[in-house]
PDB file of C-alpha atoms in Angstrom:
ATOM      1  CA  UNK Q   1     -50.161  23.078   4.240  1.00  0.00           C
ATOM      2  CA  UNK Q   2     -53.446  22.402   5.912  1.00  0.00           C
ATOM      3  CA  UNK Q   3     -55.837  19.550   5.095  1.00  0.00           C
ATOM      4  CA  UNK Q   4     -58.154  21.641   2.913  1.00  0.00           C
ATOM      5  CA  UNK Q   5     -55.414  22.876   0.588  1.00  0.00           C
ATOM      6  CA  UNK Q   6     -54.068  19.303   0.286  1.00  0.00           C
ATOM      7  CA  UNK Q   7     -57.546  18.130  -0.619  1.00  0.00           C
ATOM      8  CA  UNK Q   8     -57.945  20.846  -3.270  1.00  0.00           C
ATOM      9  CA  UNK Q   9     -54.525  19.958  -4.690  1.00  0.00           C
ATOM     10  CA  UNK Q  10     -55.430  16.269  -4.901  1.00  0.00           C
ATOM     11  CA  UNK Q  11     -58.811  17.043  -6.488  1.00  0.00           C
ATOM     12  CA  UNK Q  12     -57.129  19.145  -9.174  1.00  0.00           C
ATOM     13  CA  UNK Q  13     -54.613  16.382  -9.936  1.00  0.00           C
ATOM     14  CA  UNK Q  14     -57.388  13.779 -10.178  1.00  0.00           C
ATOM     15  CA  UNK Q  15     -59.386  16.066 -12.460  1.00  0.00           C
ATOM     16  CA  UNK Q  16     -56.361  16.625 -14.748  1.00  0.00           C
ATOM     17  CA  UNK Q  17     -55.588  12.897 -14.906  1.00  0.00           C
ATOM     18  CA  UNK Q  18     -59.231  12.128 -15.656  1.00  0.00           C
ATOM     19  CA  UNK Q  19     -59.291  14.715 -18.471  1.00  0.00           C
ATOM     20  CA  UNK Q  20     -56.102  13.239 -19.971  1.00  0.00           C
ATOM     21  CA  UNK Q  21     -57.612   9.727 -19.898  1.00  0.00           C
ATOM     22  CA  UNK Q  22     -60.848  10.854 -21.542  1.00  0.00           C
ATOM     23  CA  UNK Q  23     -58.908  12.753 -24.212  1.00  0.00           C
ATOM     24  CA  UNK Q  24     -56.729   9.693 -24.909  1.00  0.00           C
ATOM     25  CA  UNK Q  25     -59.705   7.348 -25.218  1.00  0.00           C
ATOM     26  CA  UNK Q  26     -61.536   9.716 -27.563  1.00  0.00           C
ATOM     27  CA  UNK Q  27     -58.387  10.199 -29.663  1.00  0.00           C
ATOM     28  CA  UNK Q  28     -57.855   6.429 -30.019  1.00  0.00           C
ATOM     29  CA  UNK Q  29     -61.511   5.935 -30.910  1.00  0.00           C
ATOM     30  CA  UNK Q  30     -61.265   8.525 -33.676  1.00  0.00           C
ATOM     31  CA  UNK Q  31     -58.066   6.945 -34.979  1.00  0.00           C
ATOM     32  CA  UNK Q  32     -59.617   3.456 -35.062  1.00  0.00           C
ATOM     33  CA  UNK Q  33     -62.730   4.698 -36.819  1.00  0.00           C
ATOM     34  CA  UNK Q  34     -60.637   6.573 -39.390  1.00  0.00           C
ATOM     35  CA  UNK Q  35     -58.487   3.509 -40.099  1.00  0.00           C
ATOM     36  CA  UNK Q  36     -61.633   1.380 -40.594  1.00  0.00           C
ATOM     37  CA  UNK Q  37     -63.047   3.902 -43.044  1.00  0.00           C
ATOM     38  CA  UNK Q  38     -59.776   3.980 -44.995  1.00  0.00           C
ATOM     39  CA  UNK Q  39     -60.058   0.331 -45.990  1.00  0.00           C
ATOM     40  CA  UNK Q  40     -63.771   0.010 -46.676  1.00  0.00           C
ATOM     41  CA  UNK Q  41     -64.662  -0.846 -50.241  1.00  0.00           C
ATOM     42  CA  UNK Q  42     -66.025   2.037 -52.254  1.00  0.00           C
ATOM     43  CA  UNK Q  43     -68.999   0.173 -53.551  1.00  0.00           C
ATOM     44  CA  UNK Q  44     -71.677  -2.261 -52.542  1.00  0.00           C
ATOM     45  CA  UNK Q  45     -71.962  -5.777 -54.028  1.00  0.00           C
ATOM     46  CA  UNK Q  46     -75.442  -4.826 -55.260  1.00  0.00           C
ATOM     47  CA  UNK Q  47     -73.787  -2.162 -57.419  1.00  0.00           C
ATOM     48  CA  UNK Q  48     -71.626  -4.828 -59.047  1.00  0.00           C
ATOM     49  CA  UNK Q  49     -74.628  -7.012 -59.780  1.00  0.00           C
ATOM     50  CA  UNK Q  50     -76.403  -4.042 -61.326  1.00  0.00           C
ATOM     51  CA  UNK Q  51     -73.369  -3.321 -63.533  1.00  0.00           C
ATOM     52  CA  UNK Q  52     -73.086  -6.984 -64.552  1.00  0.00           C
ATOM     53  CA  UNK Q  53     -76.776  -7.155 -65.396  1.00  0.00           C
ATOM     54  CA  UNK Q  54     -76.649  -4.027 -67.547  1.00  0.00           C
ATOM     55  CA  UNK Q  55     -73.325  -4.644 -69.294  1.00  0.00           C
ATOM     56  CA  UNK Q  56     -74.033  -8.284 -70.104  1.00  0.00           C
ATOM     57  CA  UNK Q  57     -77.730  -7.770 -70.843  1.00  0.00           C
ATOM     58  CA  UNK Q  58     -78.670 -10.637 -68.551  1.00  0.00           C
ATOM     59  CA  UNK Q  59     -82.141 -12.088 -68.699  1.00  0.00           C
ATOM     60  CA  UNK Q  60     -84.110 -12.231 -65.455  1.00  0.00           C
ATOM     61  CA  UNK Q  61     -83.466 -15.982 -65.307  1.00  0.00           C
ATOM     62  CA  UNK Q  62     -79.707 -15.457 -65.732  1.00  0.00           C
ATOM     63  CA  UNK Q  63     -79.781 -12.710 -63.124  1.00  0.00           C
ATOM     64  CA  UNK Q  64     -81.460 -15.025 -60.597  1.00  0.00           C
ATOM     65  CA  UNK Q  65     -78.887 -17.766 -61.248  1.00  0.00           C
ATOM     66  CA  UNK Q  66     -76.035 -15.251 -60.899  1.00  0.00           C
ATOM     67  CA  UNK Q  67     -77.456 -14.052 -57.587  1.00  0.00           C
ATOM     68  CA  UNK Q  68     -77.825 -17.603 -56.236  1.00  0.00           C
ATOM     69  CA  UNK Q  69     -74.284 -18.572 -57.254  1.00  0.00           C
ATOM     70  CA  UNK Q  70     -72.805 -15.425 -55.736  1.00  0.00           C
ATOM     71  CA  UNK Q  71     -74.829 -15.792 -52.529  1.00  0.00           C
ATOM     72  CA  UNK Q  72     -73.654 -19.401 -52.164  1.00  0.00           C
ATOM     73  CA  UNK Q  73     -70.047 -18.317 -52.722  1.00  0.00           C
ATOM     74  CA  UNK Q  74     -70.269 -15.480 -50.186  1.00  0.00           C
ATOM     75  CA  UNK Q  75     -71.695 -17.841 -47.550  1.00  0.00           C
ATOM     76  CA  UNK Q  76     -68.883 -20.344 -48.120  1.00  0.00           C
ATOM     77  CA  UNK Q  77     -66.321 -17.538 -48.172  1.00  0.00           C
ATOM     78  CA  UNK Q  78     -67.610 -16.031 -44.918  1.00  0.00           C
ATOM     79  CA  UNK Q  79     -67.580 -19.400 -43.152  1.00  0.00           C
ATOM     80  CA  UNK Q  80     -64.065 -20.167 -44.331  1.00  0.00           C
ATOM     81  CA  UNK Q  81     -62.797 -16.657 -43.527  1.00  0.00           C
ATOM     82  CA  UNK Q  82     -64.106 -16.991 -39.984  1.00  0.00           C
ATOM     83  CA  UNK Q  83     -62.436 -20.381 -39.619  1.00  0.00           C
ATOM     84  CA  UNK Q  84     -59.117 -19.067 -40.963  1.00  0.00           C
ATOM     85  CA  UNK Q  85     -59.253 -16.107 -38.567  1.00  0.00           C
ATOM     86  CA  UNK Q  86     -59.931 -18.427 -35.625  1.00  0.00           C
ATOM     87  CA  UNK Q  87     -57.071 -20.701 -36.654  1.00  0.00           C
ATOM     88  CA  UNK Q  88     -54.681 -17.756 -36.966  1.00  0.00           C
ATOM     89  CA  UNK Q  89     -55.741 -16.447 -33.554  1.00  0.00           C
ATOM     90  CA  UNK Q  90     -55.175 -19.883 -32.072  1.00  0.00           C
ATOM     91  CA  UNK Q  91     -51.780 -20.133 -33.757  1.00  0.00           C
ATOM     92  CA  UNK Q  92     -50.743 -16.702 -32.450  1.00  0.00           C
ATOM     93  CA  UNK Q  93     -51.762 -17.660 -28.934  1.00  0.00           C
ATOM     94  CA  UNK Q  94     -49.719 -20.851 -29.053  1.00  0.00           C
ATOM     95  CA  UNK Q  95     -46.709 -19.190 -30.726  1.00  0.00           C
ATOM     96  CA  UNK Q  96     -46.319 -16.715 -27.898  1.00  0.00           C
ATOM     97  CA  UNK Q  97     -46.726 -19.173 -25.033  1.00  0.00           C
ATOM     98  CA  UNK Q  98     -43.755 -19.597 -22.767  1.00  0.00           C
ATOM     99  CA  UNK Q  99     -43.327 -23.188 -23.976  1.00  0.00           C
ATOM    100  CA  UNK Q 100     -44.322 -23.384 -27.637  1.00  0.00           C
ATOM    101  CA  UNK Q 101     -44.913 -26.724 -29.310  1.00  0.00           C
ATOM    102  CA  UNK Q 102     -43.700 -25.910 -32.829  1.00  0.00           C
ATOM    103  CA  UNK Q 103     -45.316 -29.002 -34.305  1.00  0.00           C
ATOM    104  CA  UNK Q 104     -48.754 -27.801 -33.239  1.00  0.00           C
ATOM    105  CA  UNK Q 105     -48.016 -24.337 -34.654  1.00  0.00           C
ATOM    106  CA  UNK Q 106     -46.913 -25.859 -37.968  1.00  0.00           C
ATOM    107  CA  UNK Q 107     -50.029 -28.074 -38.089  1.00  0.00           C
ATOM    108  CA  UNK Q 108     -52.275 -25.055 -37.585  1.00  0.00           C
ATOM    109  CA  UNK Q 109     -50.330 -23.100 -40.218  1.00  0.00           C
ATOM    110  CA  UNK Q 110     -50.868 -25.987 -42.632  1.00  0.00           C
ATOM    111  CA  UNK Q 111     -54.615 -25.939 -41.952  1.00  0.00           C
ATOM    112  CA  UNK Q 112     -54.704 -22.173 -42.548  1.00  0.00           C
ATOM    113  CA  UNK Q 113     -52.915 -22.674 -45.878  1.00  0.00           C
ATOM    114  CA  UNK Q 114     -55.223 -25.556 -46.825  1.00  0.00           C
ATOM    115  CA  UNK Q 115     -58.260 -23.409 -46.099  1.00  0.00           C
ATOM    116  CA  UNK Q 116     -56.788 -20.580 -48.185  1.00  0.00           C
ATOM    117  CA  UNK Q 117     -56.421 -23.070 -51.026  1.00  0.00           C
ATOM    118  CA  UNK Q 118     -60.013 -24.205 -50.481  1.00  0.00           C
ATOM    119  CA  UNK Q 119     -61.104 -20.555 -50.757  1.00  0.00           C
ATOM    120  CA  UNK Q 120     -59.407 -20.269 -54.143  1.00  0.00           C
ATOM    121  CA  UNK Q 121     -61.121 -23.472 -55.262  1.00  0.00           C
ATOM    122  CA  UNK Q 122     -64.452 -21.878 -54.314  1.00  0.00           C
ATOM    123  CA  UNK Q 123     -63.566 -18.899 -56.537  1.00  0.00           C
ATOM    124  CA  UNK Q 124     -62.742 -21.203 -59.442  1.00  0.00           C
ATOM    125  CA  UNK Q 125     -65.979 -23.130 -58.932  1.00  0.00           C
ATOM    126  CA  UNK Q 126     -67.962 -19.880 -58.852  1.00  0.00           C
ATOM    127  CA  UNK Q 127     -66.357 -18.621 -62.064  1.00  0.00           C
ATOM    128  CA  UNK Q 128     -67.129 -21.888 -63.842  1.00  0.00           C
ATOM    129  CA  UNK Q 129     -70.756 -21.755 -62.740  1.00  0.00           C
ATOM    130  CA  UNK Q 130     -71.102 -18.128 -63.848  1.00  0.00           C
ATOM    131  CA  UNK Q 131     -69.511 -18.889 -67.211  1.00  0.00           C
ATOM    132  CA  UNK Q 132     -71.990 -21.737 -67.823  1.00  0.00           C
ATOM    133  CA  UNK Q 133     -74.880 -19.286 -67.562  1.00  0.00           C
ATOM    134  CA  UNK Q 134     -73.497 -16.839 -70.139  1.00  0.00           C
ATOM    135  CA  UNK Q 135     -73.801 -16.885 -73.903  1.00  0.00           C
ATOM    136  CA  UNK Q 136     -70.564 -16.634 -75.963  1.00  0.00           C
ATOM    137  CA  UNK Q 137     -71.162 -12.889 -76.522  1.00  0.00           C
ATOM    138  CA  UNK Q 138     -71.751 -12.334 -72.819  1.00  0.00           C
ATOM    139  CA  UNK Q 139     -68.561 -14.229 -72.009  1.00  0.00           C
ATOM    140  CA  UNK Q 140     -66.511 -11.833 -74.144  1.00  0.00           C
ATOM    141  CA  UNK Q 141     -68.035  -8.853 -72.371  1.00  0.00           C
ATOM    142  CA  UNK Q 142     -67.664 -10.579 -69.009  1.00  0.00           C
ATOM    143  CA  UNK Q 143     -63.923 -11.031 -69.523  1.00  0.00           C
ATOM    144  CA  UNK Q 144     -63.492  -7.264 -69.903  1.00  0.00           C
ATOM    145  CA  UNK Q 145     -65.946  -6.549 -67.118  1.00  0.00           C
ATOM    146  CA  UNK Q 146     -64.020  -8.641 -64.575  1.00  0.00           C
ATOM    147  CA  UNK Q 147     -61.081  -6.215 -64.736  1.00  0.00           C
ATOM    148  CA  UNK Q 148     -63.430  -3.257 -64.440  1.00  0.00           C
ATOM    149  CA  UNK Q 149     -65.186  -4.700 -61.407  1.00  0.00           C
ATOM    150  CA  UNK Q 150     -61.879  -5.510 -59.706  1.00  0.00           C
ATOM    151  CA  UNK Q 151     -60.856  -1.848 -59.981  1.00  0.00           C
ATOM    152  CA  UNK Q 152     -64.360  -0.747 -58.976  1.00  0.00           C
ATOM    153  CA  UNK Q 153     -64.105  -2.592 -55.662  1.00  0.00           C
ATOM    154  CA  UNK Q 154     -60.586  -1.529 -54.708  1.00  0.00           C
ATOM    155  CA  UNK Q 155     -60.628   0.183 -51.327  1.00  0.00           C
ATOM    156  CA  UNK Q 156     -60.028   3.900 -51.440  1.00  0.00           C
ATOM    157  CA  UNK Q 157     -57.106   4.966 -49.281  1.00  0.00           C
ATOM    158  CA  UNK Q 158     -57.441   8.375 -47.734  1.00  0.00           C
ATOM    159  CA  UNK Q 159     -54.342  10.479 -48.006  1.00  0.00           C
ATOM    160  CA  UNK Q 160     -52.675  11.416 -44.740  1.00  0.00           C
ATOM    161  CA  UNK Q 161     -53.598  14.856 -43.572  1.00  0.00           C
TER     162      UNK Q 161
END
């Protein structure tokens, strides 16, 4: 085999390997995008506010208060969610070290649980604030509406092809 045929052979192998790599990267990208789309909520939070406003016949003043309470809750929730994610990442890193200090891992796990509890307290606080704004008739409708909204925001799962 002379040098030119070896060179052609090597070029073909490199081209095939490059094509396989590109195909693999594109395939993984499509899979990741599809999995993200599978868990996205069906609706926007603005849709929920529109439904609440219409079903409860909120006044413009009530609507503004609702929006402020919900915005405050979402800010707190986002901050706490970020913190919990960071704590879990930190815990995972420590857990899989060669020499794991289990006390540190347990302390971080406790903080994650405490922050989860704090998140639930934020939800309770938000519900109390929203209830204070409503009239007794609106509260009755709101009770039914909560179940409806929960179903409304469930993520749609795509069926496997």
